[in-house]
Each structure stands twice: as structure tokens, then as C-alpha cells.
Phi, psi and omega in degrees: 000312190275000175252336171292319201272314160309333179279301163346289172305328172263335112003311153281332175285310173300293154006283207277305182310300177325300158291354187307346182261023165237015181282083184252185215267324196253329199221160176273137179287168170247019131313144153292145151280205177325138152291158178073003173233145167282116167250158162211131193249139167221123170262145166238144166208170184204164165285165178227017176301206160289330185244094162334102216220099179264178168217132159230147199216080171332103209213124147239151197227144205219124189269102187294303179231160190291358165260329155212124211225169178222157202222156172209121164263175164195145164204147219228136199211184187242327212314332178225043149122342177183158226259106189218182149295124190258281183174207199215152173233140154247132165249127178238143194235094175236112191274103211265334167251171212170145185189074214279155118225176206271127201020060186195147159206187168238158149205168184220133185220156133315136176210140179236158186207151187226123197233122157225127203246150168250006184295085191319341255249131172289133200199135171283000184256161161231097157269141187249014185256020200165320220252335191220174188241122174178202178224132181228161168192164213216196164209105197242097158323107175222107162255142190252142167223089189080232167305317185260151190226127206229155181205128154230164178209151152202171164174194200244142158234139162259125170260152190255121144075141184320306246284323189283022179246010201000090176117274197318137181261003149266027157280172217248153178265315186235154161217169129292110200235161190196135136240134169259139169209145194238180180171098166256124174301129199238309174238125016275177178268337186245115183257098186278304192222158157313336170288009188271131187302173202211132194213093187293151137260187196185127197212098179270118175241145179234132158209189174193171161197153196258101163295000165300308168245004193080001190270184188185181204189124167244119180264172182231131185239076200262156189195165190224167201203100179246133189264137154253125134075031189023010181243339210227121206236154166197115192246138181232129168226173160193170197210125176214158174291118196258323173190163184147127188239030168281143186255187165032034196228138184288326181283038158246132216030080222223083174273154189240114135209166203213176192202134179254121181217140189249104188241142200267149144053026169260002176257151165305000000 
């Protein structure tokens, strides 16, 4: 039994390395992690403007099954003047396709996200990571081909209701989100065991636009990544606007970083 249960783990483990280049720093893949595990993340970002700003953000993610898992935030900022509770998020994640080969797959998923901000701040943008209250849902593409992992996204947010913009008529009601995202395995170069680090790149166009008025905003996200052990991930990024004529939105120019710790096979 206990030889059966170690081969299991080092299976999963061996796994999550081999995909480690679709672990991307700004967007979700349409991979799972592990069935039966627990992850947990504490991300910090900021602005890099004139007015200095952070955001933190506490996250566990729970794999049910290889087809779906879920995620919970909370997020705690500066942003308005002191260092407070903003609010919580949940995400679910469901993967409907799947296509396995020998170092290679395809997979497609569904994700829906639910938001809620104690937050005012009028804004031509809908982030659902902090900054506004709402619902977004999606569609995510991911092919692995060897070392590189290619990703698109796109999808829709709703934001709930005027009154938390007091007013203001430039906040945004809908949105569009679109992404490409890429991710090449740097290390090792040759993968003997799971205990080998693993050392990702990472290169993200993030945008969105408002069918209401047409604007819009495209970023560019290169970010870099080290897998410990297939259990413990640490990622450093940043995201700044290549074009785009949306004001007033905090994920412009923006550093990232987070630290990941992962436990396997620990739920029934």
C-alpha cells in the first residue's frame, strides 16, 4: 500500500514539473492542478507611478478532481489611504477537453469568478482582483508543445451596480478580457527526478476593451519563475501599457510577486 501511494506521488510530482511551463504569472492555464491537493499562495503587487500603492493577496486553491478546482482570495491594499480588508473572491475552473501525446497535449476550460470590493475608486477598467465587485466568465486554450506552452483567454466581466463608483460617469459597466500567453522551460535542460528546480520564462499580452465606448488597453507581461521540488513555485513579474487610451486603472505598470506552496494526494 505504502509503495503504491509513493509511486502515485512521484507521478504527480514528476507531472507538475514537466507542465511547470504553463504555471503563468498574470493568467490561468486550462490545466489543472493535481486531483485531491491543496495550494496556497500569497501574492504582493504595486504600482510603480507617482503615487505609490500595494495590493496583498492571500489565495488557496483546491484541485477536486482532474477536471475541476477552485480558488479563494481575499484582498488587503493601502490603496485608499490605509492598509485594510478590500474583499474576497472565488474562482472555479472547469476543464472540457483534453488531448494527451507524448510531450505534448491540448486542453480548454471554462472559469467563472465572483467578486466582491469594499472599494469606490471610479475607474475605466474592471479588475475583479480587489479593485471592483463583480462576475466575470471565460474561455481558456492551452497547448503544451515540449518545453513551450502557448495560452489564450478571453472572456466577459460584469460589474455590479452604479452606486459603488459614487456617481461617476466614467466607470466602466462590462468588459472584454483577451489574452496570449507563452511559457518556456529554461531548466533543466535534460529531467532526471522531480527534485530538480525548474526555471520558467514567461512572456504575456493582457488586454481588454469596453464595448460600450470602444476603449481599450493593451499590456505586455514578461515574468520569470522557479518550481522547487515540484511542491514550492516562486514567481517574479511585471506589466506595463504598450498601448491603449483607458485613464484611471491600477494594473498599469504593475510588479508581481508571489510564492506558492503546494501539498499533494491530501484530500479524500
Amino acid at each position: 500500500m505504502m509503495r503504491k501511494y509513493m509511486c502515485m506521488l512521484l507521478l504527480v510530482m514528476m507531472t507538475k514539473s514537466i507542465y511547470a511551463q504553463e504555471l503563468y504569472v498574470f493568467t490561468e492555464p486550462a490545466s489543472n492542478m493535481p486531483a485531491r491537493s491543496i495550494g496556497v499562495r500569497l501574492t504582493h503587487e504595486g504600482t510603480t507611478g507617482s503615487q505609490w500603492s500595494s495590493r496583498t493577496i492571500p489565495e488557496v486553491m483546491i484541485g477536486v478532481n482532474r477536471k475541476l478546482m477552485f480558488h479563494a482570495q481575499g484582498f488587503f491594499s493601502d490603496m485608499d489611504g490605509r492598509y485594510r480588508v478590500e474583499g474576497a473572491s472565488l474562482y472555479g475552473k472547469y476543464r472540457f477537453y483534453s488531448v494527451d501525446g507524448t510531450r505534448k497535449h491540448s486542453r480548454a476550460a471554462a472559469f467563472l469568478r465572483i467578486s466582491q470590493s469594499r472599494r469606490t475608486f471610479p475607474s475605466s477598467d474592471i479588475n475583479l482582483e480587489g479593485d471592483n465587485s463583480g462576475t466575470q466568465g471565460g474561455l481558456i486554450f492551452t497547448q503544451l508543445l515540449h518545453k513551450l506552452a502557448l495560452s489564450a483567454n478571453i472572456s466577459y466581466t460584469r460589474a455590479f451596480g452604479q452606486n459603488r463608483y459614487n456617481g461617476q460617469m466614467n466607470s466602466a459597466d462590462d468588459m472584454i478580457g483577451y489574452s496570449l500567453s507563452s511559457g518556456y522551460l529554461v531548466l533543466p535542460v535534460v529531467y532526471k527526478n522531480y527534485s530538480q528546480p525548474n526555471f520558467n520564462v514567461y512572456f504575456e499580452v493582457l488586454g481588454k476593451t469596453d464595448p460600450s465606448d470602444g476603449k481599450a488597453y493593451l499590456d505586455f507581461a514578461p515574468a520569470i519563475q522557479t518550481v522547487i521540488n515540484s511542491r514550492t513555485r516562486v514567481d517574479l513579474g511585471y506589466r506595463f501599457q504598450i498601448a491603449g487610451n483607458m485613464c484611471d486603472r491600477y494594473l498599469k505598470n504593475m510588479y508581481l510577486a508571489r510564492v506558492e506552496f503546494n501539498f499533494f494526494n491530501v484530500l479524500k
